[in-house]
mmCIF file of C-alpha atoms and ligand atoms in Angstrom:
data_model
loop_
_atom_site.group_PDB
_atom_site.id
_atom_site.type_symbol
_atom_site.label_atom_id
_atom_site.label_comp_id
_atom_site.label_asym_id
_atom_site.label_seq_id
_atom_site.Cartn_x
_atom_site.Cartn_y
_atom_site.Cartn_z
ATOM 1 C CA UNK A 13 3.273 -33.838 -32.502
ATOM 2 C CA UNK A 14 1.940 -31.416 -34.663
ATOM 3 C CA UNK A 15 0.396 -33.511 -37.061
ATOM 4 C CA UNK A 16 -3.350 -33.504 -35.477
ATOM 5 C CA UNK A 17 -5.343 -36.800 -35.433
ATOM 6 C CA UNK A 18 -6.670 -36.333 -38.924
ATOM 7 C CA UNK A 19 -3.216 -35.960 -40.553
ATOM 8 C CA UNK A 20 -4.480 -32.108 -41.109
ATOM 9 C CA UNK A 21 -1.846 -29.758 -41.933
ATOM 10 C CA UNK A 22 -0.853 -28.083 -38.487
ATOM 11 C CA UNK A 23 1.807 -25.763 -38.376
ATOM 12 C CA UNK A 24 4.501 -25.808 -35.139
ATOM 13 C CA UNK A 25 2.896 -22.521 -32.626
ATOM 14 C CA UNK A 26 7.370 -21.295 -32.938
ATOM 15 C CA UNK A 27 7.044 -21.155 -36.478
ATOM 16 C CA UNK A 28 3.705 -19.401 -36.611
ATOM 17 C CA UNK A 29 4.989 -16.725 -34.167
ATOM 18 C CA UNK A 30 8.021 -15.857 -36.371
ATOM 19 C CA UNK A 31 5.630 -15.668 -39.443
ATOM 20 C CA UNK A 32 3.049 -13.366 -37.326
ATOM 21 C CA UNK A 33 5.925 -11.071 -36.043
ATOM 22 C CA UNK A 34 4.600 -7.218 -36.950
ATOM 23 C CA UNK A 35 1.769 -8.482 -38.447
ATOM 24 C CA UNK A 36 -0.965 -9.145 -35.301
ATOM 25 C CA UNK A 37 -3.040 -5.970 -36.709
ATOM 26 C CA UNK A 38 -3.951 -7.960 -39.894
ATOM 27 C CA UNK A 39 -3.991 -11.160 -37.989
ATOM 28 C CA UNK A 40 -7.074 -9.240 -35.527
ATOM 29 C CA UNK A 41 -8.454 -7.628 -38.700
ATOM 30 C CA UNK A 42 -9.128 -11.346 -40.172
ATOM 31 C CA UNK A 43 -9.929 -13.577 -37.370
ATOM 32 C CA UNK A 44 -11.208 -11.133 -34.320
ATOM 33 C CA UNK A 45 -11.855 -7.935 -35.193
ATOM 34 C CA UNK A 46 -12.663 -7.762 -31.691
ATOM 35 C CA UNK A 47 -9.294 -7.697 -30.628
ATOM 36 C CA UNK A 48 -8.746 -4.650 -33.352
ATOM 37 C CA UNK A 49 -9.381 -1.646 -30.939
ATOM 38 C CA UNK A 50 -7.032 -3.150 -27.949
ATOM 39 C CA UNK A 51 -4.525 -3.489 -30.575
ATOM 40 C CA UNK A 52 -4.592 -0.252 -31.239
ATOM 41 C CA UNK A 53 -4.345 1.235 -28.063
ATOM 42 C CA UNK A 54 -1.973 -1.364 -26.703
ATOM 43 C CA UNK A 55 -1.241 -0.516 -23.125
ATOM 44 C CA UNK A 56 -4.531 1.239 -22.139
ATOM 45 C CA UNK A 57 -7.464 -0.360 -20.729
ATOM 46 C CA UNK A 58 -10.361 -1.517 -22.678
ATOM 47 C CA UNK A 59 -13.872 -3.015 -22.201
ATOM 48 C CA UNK A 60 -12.775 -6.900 -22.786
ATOM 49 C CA UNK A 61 -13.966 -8.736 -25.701
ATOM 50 C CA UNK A 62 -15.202 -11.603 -23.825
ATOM 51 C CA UNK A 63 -16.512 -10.088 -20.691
ATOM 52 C CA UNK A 64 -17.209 -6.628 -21.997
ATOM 53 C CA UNK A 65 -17.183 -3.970 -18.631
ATOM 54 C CA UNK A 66 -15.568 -0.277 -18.972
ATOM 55 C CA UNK A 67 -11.539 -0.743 -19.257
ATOM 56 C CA UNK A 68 -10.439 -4.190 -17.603
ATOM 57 C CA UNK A 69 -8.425 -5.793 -20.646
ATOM 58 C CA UNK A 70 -4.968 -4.388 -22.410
ATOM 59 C CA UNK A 71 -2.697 -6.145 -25.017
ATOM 60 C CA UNK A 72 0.923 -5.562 -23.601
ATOM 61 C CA UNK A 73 2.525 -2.350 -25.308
ATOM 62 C CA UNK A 74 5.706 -4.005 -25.316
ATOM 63 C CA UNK A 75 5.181 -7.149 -26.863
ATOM 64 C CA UNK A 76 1.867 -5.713 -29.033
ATOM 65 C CA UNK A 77 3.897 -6.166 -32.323
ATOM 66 C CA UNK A 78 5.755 -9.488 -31.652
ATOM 67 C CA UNK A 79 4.071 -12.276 -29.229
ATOM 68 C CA UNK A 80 1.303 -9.876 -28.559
ATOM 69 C CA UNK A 81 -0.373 -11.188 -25.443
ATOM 70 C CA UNK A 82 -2.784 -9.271 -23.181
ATOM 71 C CA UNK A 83 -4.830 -9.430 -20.006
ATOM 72 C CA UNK A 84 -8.042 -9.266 -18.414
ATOM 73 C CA UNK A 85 -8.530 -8.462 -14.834
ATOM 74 C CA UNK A 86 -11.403 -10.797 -14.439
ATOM 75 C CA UNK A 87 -10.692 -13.452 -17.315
ATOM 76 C CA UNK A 88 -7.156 -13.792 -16.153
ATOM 77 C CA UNK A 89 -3.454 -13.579 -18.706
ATOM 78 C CA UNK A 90 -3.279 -14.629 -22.156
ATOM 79 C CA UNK A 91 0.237 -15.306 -23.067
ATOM 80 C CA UNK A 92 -0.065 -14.431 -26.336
ATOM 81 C CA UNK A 93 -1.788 -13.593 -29.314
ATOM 82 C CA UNK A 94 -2.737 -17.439 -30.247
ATOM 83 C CA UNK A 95 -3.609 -17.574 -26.633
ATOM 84 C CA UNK A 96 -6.059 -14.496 -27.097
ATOM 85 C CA UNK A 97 -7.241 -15.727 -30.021
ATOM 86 C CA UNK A 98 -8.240 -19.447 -28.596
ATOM 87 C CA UNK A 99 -9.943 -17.350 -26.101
ATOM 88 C CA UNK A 100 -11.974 -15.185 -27.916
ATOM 89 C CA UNK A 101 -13.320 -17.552 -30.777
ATOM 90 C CA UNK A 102 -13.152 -20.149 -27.889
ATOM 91 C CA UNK A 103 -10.475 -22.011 -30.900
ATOM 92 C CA UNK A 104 -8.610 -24.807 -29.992
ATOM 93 C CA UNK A 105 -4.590 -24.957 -29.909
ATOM 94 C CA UNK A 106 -4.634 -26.898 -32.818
ATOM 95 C CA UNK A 107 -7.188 -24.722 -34.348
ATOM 96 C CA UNK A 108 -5.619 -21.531 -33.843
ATOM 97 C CA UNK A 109 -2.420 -22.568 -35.705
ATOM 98 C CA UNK A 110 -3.721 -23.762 -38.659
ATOM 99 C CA UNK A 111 -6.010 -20.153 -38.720
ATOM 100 C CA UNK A 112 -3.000 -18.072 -38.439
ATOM 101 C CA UNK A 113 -0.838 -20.500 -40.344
ATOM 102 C CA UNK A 114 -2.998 -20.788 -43.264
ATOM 103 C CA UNK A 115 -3.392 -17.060 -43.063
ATOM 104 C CA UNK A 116 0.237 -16.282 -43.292
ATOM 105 C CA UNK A 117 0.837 -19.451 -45.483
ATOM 106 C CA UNK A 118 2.753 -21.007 -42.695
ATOM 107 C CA UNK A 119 4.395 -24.495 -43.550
ATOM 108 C CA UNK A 120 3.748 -27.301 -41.258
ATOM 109 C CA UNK A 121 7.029 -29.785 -40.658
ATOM 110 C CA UNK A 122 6.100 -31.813 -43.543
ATOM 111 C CA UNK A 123 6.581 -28.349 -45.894
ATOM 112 C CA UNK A 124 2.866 -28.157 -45.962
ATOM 113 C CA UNK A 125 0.798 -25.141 -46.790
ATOM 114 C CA UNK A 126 -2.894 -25.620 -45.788
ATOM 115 C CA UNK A 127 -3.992 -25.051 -49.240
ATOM 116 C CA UNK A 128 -2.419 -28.321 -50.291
ATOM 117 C CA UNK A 129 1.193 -27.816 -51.888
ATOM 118 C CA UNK A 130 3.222 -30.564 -50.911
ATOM 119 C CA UNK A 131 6.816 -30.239 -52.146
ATOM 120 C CA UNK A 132 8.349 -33.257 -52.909
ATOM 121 C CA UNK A 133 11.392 -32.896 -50.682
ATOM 122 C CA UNK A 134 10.946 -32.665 -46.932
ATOM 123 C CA UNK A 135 13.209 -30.242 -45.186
ATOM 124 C CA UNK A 136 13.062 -30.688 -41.794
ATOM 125 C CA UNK A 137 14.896 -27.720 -39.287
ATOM 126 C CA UNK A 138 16.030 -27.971 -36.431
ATOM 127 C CA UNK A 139 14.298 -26.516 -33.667
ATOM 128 C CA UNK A 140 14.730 -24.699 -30.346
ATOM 129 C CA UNK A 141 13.085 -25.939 -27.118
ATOM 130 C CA UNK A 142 9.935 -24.351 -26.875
ATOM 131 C CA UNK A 143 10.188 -21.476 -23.406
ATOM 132 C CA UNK A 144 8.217 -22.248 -20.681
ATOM 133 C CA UNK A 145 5.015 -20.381 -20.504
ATOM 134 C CA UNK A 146 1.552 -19.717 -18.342
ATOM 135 C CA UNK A 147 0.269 -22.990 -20.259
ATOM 136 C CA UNK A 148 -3.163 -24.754 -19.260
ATOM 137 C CA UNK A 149 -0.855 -27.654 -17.562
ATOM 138 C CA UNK A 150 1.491 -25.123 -15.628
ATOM 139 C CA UNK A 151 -1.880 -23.396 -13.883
ATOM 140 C CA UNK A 152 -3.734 -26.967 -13.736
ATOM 141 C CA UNK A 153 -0.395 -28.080 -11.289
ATOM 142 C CA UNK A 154 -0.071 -24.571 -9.793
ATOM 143 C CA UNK A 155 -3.354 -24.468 -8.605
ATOM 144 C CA UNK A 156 -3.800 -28.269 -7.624
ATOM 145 C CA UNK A 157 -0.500 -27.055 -5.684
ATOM 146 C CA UNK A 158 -2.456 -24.276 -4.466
ATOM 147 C CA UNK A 159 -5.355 -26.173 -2.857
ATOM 148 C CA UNK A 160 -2.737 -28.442 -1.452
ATOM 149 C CA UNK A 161 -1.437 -25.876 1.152
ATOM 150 C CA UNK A 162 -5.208 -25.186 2.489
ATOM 151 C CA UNK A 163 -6.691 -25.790 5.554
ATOM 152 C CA UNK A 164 -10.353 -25.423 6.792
ATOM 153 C CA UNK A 165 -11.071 -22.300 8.620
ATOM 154 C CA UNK A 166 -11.519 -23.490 11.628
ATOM 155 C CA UNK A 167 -8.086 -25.158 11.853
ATOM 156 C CA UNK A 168 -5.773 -23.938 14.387
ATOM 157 C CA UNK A 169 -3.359 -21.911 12.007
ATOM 158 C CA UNK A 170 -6.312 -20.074 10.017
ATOM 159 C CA UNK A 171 -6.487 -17.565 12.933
ATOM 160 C CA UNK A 172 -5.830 -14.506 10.394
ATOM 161 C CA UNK A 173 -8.712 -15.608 8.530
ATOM 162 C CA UNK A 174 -10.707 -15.261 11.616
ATOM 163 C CA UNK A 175 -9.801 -12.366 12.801
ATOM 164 C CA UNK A 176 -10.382 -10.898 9.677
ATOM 165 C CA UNK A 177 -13.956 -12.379 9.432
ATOM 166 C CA UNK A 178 -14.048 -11.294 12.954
ATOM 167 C CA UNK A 179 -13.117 -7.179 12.620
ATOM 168 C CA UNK A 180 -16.645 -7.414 10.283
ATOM 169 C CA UNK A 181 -18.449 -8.396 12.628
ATOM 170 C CA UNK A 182 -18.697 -12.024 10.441
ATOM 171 C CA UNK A 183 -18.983 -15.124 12.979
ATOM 172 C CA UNK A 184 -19.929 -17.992 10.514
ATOM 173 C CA UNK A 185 -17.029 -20.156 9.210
ATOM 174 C CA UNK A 186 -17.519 -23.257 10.643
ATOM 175 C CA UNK A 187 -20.170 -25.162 8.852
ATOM 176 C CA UNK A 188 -18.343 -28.129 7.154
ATOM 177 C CA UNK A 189 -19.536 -27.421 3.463
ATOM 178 C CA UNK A 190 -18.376 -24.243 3.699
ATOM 179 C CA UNK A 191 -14.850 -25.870 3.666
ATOM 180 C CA UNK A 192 -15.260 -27.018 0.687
ATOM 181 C CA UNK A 193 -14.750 -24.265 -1.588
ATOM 182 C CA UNK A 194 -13.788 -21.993 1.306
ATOM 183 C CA UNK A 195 -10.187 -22.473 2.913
ATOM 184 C CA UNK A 196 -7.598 -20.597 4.380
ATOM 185 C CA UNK A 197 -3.929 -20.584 3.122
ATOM 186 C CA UNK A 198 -0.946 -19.565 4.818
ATOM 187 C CA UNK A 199 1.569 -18.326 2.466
ATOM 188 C CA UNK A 200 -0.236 -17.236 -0.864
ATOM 189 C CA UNK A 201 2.045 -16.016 -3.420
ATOM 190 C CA UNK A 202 1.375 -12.432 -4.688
ATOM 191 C CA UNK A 203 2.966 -11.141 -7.454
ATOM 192 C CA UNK A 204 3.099 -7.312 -8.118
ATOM 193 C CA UNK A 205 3.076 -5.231 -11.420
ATOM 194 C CA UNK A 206 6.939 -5.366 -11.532
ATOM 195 C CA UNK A 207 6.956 -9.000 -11.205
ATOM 196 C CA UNK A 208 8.021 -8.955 -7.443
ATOM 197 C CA UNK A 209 7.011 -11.610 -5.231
ATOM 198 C CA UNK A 210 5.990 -11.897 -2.050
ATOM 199 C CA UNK A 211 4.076 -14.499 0.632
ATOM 200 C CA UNK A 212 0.836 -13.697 2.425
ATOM 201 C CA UNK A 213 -1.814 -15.179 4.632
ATOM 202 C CA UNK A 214 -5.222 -15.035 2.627
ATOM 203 C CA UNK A 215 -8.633 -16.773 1.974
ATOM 204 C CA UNK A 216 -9.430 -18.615 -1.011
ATOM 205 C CA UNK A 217 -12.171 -19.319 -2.642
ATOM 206 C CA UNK A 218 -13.037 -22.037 -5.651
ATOM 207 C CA UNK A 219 -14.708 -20.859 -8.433
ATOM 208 C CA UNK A 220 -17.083 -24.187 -10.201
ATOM 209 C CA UNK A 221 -19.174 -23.753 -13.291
ATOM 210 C CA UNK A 222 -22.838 -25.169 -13.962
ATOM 211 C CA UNK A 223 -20.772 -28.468 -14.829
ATOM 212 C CA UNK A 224 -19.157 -29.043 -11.492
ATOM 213 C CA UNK A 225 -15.897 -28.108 -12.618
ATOM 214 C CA UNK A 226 -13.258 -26.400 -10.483
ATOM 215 C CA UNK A 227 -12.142 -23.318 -12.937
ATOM 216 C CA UNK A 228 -10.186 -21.308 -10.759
ATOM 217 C CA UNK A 229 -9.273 -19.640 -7.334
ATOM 218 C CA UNK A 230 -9.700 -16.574 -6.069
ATOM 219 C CA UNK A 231 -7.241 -15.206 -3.393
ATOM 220 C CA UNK A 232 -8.075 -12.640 -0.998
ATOM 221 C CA UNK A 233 -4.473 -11.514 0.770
ATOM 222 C CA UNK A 234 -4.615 -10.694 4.192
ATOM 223 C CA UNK A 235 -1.874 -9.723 6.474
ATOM 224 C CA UNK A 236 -1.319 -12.633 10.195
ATOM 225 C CA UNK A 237 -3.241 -9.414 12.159
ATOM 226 C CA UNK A 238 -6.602 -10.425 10.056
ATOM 227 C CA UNK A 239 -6.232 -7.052 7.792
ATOM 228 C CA UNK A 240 -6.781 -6.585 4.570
ATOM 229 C CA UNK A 241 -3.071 -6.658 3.314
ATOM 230 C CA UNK A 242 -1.764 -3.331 1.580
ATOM 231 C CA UNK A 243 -1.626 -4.497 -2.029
ATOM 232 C CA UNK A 244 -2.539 -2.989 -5.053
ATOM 233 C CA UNK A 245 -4.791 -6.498 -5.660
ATOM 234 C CA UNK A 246 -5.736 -7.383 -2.566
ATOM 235 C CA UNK A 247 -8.302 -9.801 -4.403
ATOM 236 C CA UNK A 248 -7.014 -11.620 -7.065
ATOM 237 C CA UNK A 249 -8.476 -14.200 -9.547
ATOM 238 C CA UNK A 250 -6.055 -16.896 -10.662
ATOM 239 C CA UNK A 251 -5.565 -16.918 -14.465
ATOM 240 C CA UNK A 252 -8.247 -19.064 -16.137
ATOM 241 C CA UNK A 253 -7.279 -22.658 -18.176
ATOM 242 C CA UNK A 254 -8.291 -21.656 -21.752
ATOM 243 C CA UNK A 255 -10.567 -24.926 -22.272
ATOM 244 C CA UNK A 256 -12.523 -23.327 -19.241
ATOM 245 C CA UNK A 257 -15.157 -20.403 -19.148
ATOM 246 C CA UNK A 258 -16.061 -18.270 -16.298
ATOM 247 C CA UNK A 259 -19.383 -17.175 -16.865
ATOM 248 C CA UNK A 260 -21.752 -19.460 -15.125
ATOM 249 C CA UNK A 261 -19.097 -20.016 -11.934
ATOM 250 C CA UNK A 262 -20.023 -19.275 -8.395
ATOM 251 C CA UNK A 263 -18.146 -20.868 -5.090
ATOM 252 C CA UNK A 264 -21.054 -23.442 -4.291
ATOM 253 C CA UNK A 265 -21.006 -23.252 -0.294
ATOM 254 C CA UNK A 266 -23.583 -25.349 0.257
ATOM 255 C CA UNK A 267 -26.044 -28.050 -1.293
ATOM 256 C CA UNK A 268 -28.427 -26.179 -3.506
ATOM 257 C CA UNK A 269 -32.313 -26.376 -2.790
ATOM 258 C CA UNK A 270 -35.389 -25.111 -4.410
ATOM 259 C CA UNK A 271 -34.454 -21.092 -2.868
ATOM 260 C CA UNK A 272 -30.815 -20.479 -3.394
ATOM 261 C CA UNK A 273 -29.116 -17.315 -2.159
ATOM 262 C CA UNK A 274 -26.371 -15.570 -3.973
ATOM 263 C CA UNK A 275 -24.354 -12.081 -3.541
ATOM 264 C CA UNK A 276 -21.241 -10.913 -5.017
ATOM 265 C CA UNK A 277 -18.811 -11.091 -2.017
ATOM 266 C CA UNK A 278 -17.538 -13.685 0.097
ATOM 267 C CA UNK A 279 -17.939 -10.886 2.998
ATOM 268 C CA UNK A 280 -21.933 -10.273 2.338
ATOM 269 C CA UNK A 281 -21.880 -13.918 1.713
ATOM 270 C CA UNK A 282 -21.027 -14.935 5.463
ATOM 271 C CA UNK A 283 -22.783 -11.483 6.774
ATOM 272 C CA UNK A 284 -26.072 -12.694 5.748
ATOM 273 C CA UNK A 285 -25.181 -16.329 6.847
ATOM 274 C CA UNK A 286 -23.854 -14.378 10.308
ATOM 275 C CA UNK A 287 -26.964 -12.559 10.458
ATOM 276 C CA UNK A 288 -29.728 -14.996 9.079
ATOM 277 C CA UNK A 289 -28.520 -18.179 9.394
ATOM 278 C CA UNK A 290 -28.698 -19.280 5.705
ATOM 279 C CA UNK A 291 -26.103 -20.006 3.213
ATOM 280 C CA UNK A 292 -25.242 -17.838 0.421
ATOM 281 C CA UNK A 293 -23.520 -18.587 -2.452
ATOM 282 C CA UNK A 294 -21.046 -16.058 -3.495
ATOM 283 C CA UNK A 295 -20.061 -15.253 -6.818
ATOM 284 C CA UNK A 296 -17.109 -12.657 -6.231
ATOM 285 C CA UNK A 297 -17.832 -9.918 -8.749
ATOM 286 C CA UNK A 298 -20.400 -8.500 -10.591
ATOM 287 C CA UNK A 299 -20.095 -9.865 -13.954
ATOM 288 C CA UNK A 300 -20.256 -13.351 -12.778
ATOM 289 C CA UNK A 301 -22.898 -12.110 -10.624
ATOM 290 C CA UNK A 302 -24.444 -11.423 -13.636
ATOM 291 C CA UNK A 303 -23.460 -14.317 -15.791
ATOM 292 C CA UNK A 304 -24.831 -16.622 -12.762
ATOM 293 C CA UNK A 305 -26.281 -19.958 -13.867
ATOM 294 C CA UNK A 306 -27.938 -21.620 -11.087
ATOM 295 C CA UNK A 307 -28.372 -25.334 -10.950
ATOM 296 C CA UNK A 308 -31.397 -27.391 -12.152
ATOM 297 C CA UNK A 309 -33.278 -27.334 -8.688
ATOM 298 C CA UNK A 310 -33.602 -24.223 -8.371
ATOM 299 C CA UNK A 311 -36.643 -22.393 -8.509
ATOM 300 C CA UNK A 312 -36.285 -18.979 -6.932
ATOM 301 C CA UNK A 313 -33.242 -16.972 -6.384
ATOM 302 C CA UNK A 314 -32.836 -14.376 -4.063
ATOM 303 C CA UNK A 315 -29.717 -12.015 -4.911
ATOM 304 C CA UNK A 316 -28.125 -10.076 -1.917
ATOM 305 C CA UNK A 317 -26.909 -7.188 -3.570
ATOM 306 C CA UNK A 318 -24.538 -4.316 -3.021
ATOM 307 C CA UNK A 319 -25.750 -0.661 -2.926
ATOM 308 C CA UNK A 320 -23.242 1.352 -5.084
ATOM 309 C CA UNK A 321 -23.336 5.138 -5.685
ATOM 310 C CA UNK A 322 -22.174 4.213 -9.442
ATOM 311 C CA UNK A 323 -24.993 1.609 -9.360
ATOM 312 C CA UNK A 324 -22.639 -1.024 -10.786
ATOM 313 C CA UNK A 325 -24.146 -3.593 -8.466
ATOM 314 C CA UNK A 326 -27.511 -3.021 -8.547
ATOM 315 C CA UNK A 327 -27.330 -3.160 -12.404
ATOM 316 C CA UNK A 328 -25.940 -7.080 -12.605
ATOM 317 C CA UNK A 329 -28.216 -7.866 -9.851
ATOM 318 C CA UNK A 330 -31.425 -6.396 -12.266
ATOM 319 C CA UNK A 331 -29.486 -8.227 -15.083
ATOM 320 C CA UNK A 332 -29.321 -11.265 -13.163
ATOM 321 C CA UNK A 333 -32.937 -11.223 -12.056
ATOM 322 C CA UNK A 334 -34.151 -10.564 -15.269
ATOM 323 C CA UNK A 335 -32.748 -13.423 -17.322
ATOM 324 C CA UNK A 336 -33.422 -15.575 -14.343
ATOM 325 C CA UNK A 337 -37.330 -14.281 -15.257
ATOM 326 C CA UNK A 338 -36.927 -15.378 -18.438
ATOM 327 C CA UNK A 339 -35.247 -19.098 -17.591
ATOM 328 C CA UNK A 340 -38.681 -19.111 -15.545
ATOM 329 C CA UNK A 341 -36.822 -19.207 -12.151
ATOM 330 C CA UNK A 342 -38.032 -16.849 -9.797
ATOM 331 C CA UNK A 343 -35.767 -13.890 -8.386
ATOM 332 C CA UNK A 344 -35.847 -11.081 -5.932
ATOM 333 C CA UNK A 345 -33.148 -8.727 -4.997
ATOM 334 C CA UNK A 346 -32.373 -8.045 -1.559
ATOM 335 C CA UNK A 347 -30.905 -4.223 -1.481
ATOM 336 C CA UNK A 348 -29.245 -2.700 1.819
ATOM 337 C CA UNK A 349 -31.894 -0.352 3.327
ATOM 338 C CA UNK A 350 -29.392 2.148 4.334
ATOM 339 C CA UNK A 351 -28.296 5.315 2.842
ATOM 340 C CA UNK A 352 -24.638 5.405 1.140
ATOM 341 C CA UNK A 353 -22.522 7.672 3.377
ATOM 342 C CA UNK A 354 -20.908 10.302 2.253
ATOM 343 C CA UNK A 355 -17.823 10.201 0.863
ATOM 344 C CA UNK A 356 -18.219 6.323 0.950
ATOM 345 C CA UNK A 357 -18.373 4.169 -2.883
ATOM 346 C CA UNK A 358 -21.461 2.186 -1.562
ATOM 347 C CA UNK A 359 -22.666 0.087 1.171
ATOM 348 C CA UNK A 360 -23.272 -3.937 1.043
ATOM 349 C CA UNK A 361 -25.166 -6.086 3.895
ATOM 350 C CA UNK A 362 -21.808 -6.388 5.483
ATOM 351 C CA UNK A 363 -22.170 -2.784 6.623
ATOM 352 C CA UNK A 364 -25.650 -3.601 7.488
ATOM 353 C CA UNK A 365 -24.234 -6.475 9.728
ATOM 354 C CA UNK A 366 -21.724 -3.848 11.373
ATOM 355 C CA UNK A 367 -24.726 -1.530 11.646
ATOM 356 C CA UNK A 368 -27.206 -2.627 13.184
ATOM 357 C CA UNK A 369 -26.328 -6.383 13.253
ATOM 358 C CA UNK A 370 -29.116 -9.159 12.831
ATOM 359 C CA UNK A 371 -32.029 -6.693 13.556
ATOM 360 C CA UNK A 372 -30.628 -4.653 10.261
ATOM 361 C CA UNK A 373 -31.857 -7.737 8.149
ATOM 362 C CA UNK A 374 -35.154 -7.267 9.643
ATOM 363 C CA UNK A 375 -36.502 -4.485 7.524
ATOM 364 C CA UNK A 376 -39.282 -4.284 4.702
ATOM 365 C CA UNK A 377 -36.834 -6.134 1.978
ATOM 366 C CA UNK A 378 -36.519 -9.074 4.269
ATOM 367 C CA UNK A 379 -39.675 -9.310 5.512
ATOM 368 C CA UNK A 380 -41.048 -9.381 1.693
ATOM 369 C CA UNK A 381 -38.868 -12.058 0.689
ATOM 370 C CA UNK A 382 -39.837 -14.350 3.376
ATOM 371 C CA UNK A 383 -43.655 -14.019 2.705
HETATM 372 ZN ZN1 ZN B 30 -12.610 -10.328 -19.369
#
């Protein structure tokens, strides 16, 4: 198996490990020096190499010297480090094991080096079963298993959903694309810093990207009274398969058209719908606000954004609007026109909705849009 198509040399990923045990800081030095300052200051947050933002990504401080594996809170776990580096020179398997095996001058099961030496005896070891790990087919089949357990949210047992949607002052769930991407699941698994586990109601959400592909879920946990459940993650993105990217992804809720809507939350998403009666496509953060793609059709965008007192959601929504400019698709942003409250982080159109309800959507932002 770990001869690759070409009869390349291709080292075995147990072997490499051993060989890269202690030695990860020259391994980032030569092939991802952005990996270097996370390495560094293993256990403390960092802006992420891929993503960038202020301190979302950590290699483990345990583990920084032997497997060395790290996480993102929005790109999701990387086992280790030949799963970080697949992910941040967007490497193959394959490719990553020859890198760091040629590097270290790791021997491939047929005792060669990839500069060439062949020896002319063979020694084959023996060799442990491999451990089980988050690999790309263990979270293909966990969330296929995932979307299994879902039901629409208008089925009978999707009442916390509901009620959730409900308390916001939200009333639109029950247009059939929206169950698409949109679904309510009874027992979502939530796992906590410490590795505890425990079962919640929640919403989910489907993440696609520009190519139609499902990439991931994301889970909002909810308690069977419609609150937000008392997590520390209360929204959580499943981990992402490394031969997908997450830029570009939004949860599609409805058939795209010339004027596409988009926010960040699924909660402004259905607020506007609640309030205006349009579809809005929501892309659950910020930086995939930002990273948006929207699909060939589509000629203006208008982007419902959140008011923040840091400003973090105004900024992807200018980012956003401005490389939409420059793809020649035109964009608007639709900002709250409310004050922030004090001692509040920000207010989005969902408070608008709880406001002042549909006539809130009526003011001077609104109006110019539809004109
Ligand atoms: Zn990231």
């Amino acid at each position: 198996m770990s001869k690759d198509s070409e009869g390349n040399y291709a080292p075995e990923k147990q072997d490499v490990l051993v060989a890269a045990d202690g030695r990860w800081h020259d391994i980032y030095a030569s092939l991802a020096s952005s990996l270097v300052p996370a390495h560094k200051k293993a256990g403390r947050g960092v802006p992420c190499p891929v993503h960038g933002g202020e301190d979302g990504f950590k290699i483990f401080r345990k583990t920084a010297g032997s497997s060395s594996g790290g996480i993102c809170r929005t790109c999701g776990v990387k086992a280790d480090g030949i799963a970080l580096l697949m992910w941040v020179n967007r490497w193959s398997f394959h490719h990553a094991l020859q890198e760091v095996g040629a590097l270290l001058r790791v021997k491939d099961p047929y005792g060669r080096t990839a500069d060439g030496f062949i020896p002319s005896v063979v020694i084959r070891k023996e060799r442990a079963p491999a451990k089980p790990e988050a690999s790309d087919d263990w979270l293909r089949e966990a969330m296929r298993n995932l979307w299994k357990g879902t039901v629409p949210l208008t089925d009978p047992s999707a009442e916390p959903a509901r009620l959730y949607l409900r308390s916001r002052g939200i009333l639109a769930w029950d247009r059939p694309e929206l169950s698409r991407y949109v679904r309510f699941h009874p027992e979502l698994t939530y796992k906590d810093k410490a590795g505890k586990r425990s079962k919640h109601p929640g919403i989910v959400c489907t993440l696609i990207d520009p190519e139609g592909q499902a990439v991931t879920i994301n889970r909002h946990y909810l308690t069977m009274k419609g609150e937000k459940a008392d997590l520390a993650e209360p929204k959580k993105m499943f981990p992402i398969p490394s031969y997908r990217k997450l830029p570009g992804c939004a949860v599609p809720t409805s058939h795209p058209g010339e004027v596409l809507d988009v926010c960040e939350g699924l909660e402004t998403a259905l607020s506007v719908e609640t309030a205006m009666g349009i579809p809005v496509w929501p892309l659950v953060n910020s930086y995939l606000l930002e990273s948006f793609v929207p699909p060939a059709c589509t000629k203006a965008v208008r982007i419902w954004a959140d008011k923040d007192r840091k400003e973090g959601g105004q900024k992807a929504a200018f980012a956003l609007k401005k490389r939409l400019w420059e793809m020649g698709i035109k964009a608007q942003i639709m900002l709250p026109d409310m004050p922030i409250p004090d001692g509040s982080k920000g207010v989005d159109w969902n408070d608008v909705l709880r406001e002042r309800g549909s006539l809130g959507f009526l003011g001077h932002e609104v109006y110019r849009a539809q004109r």
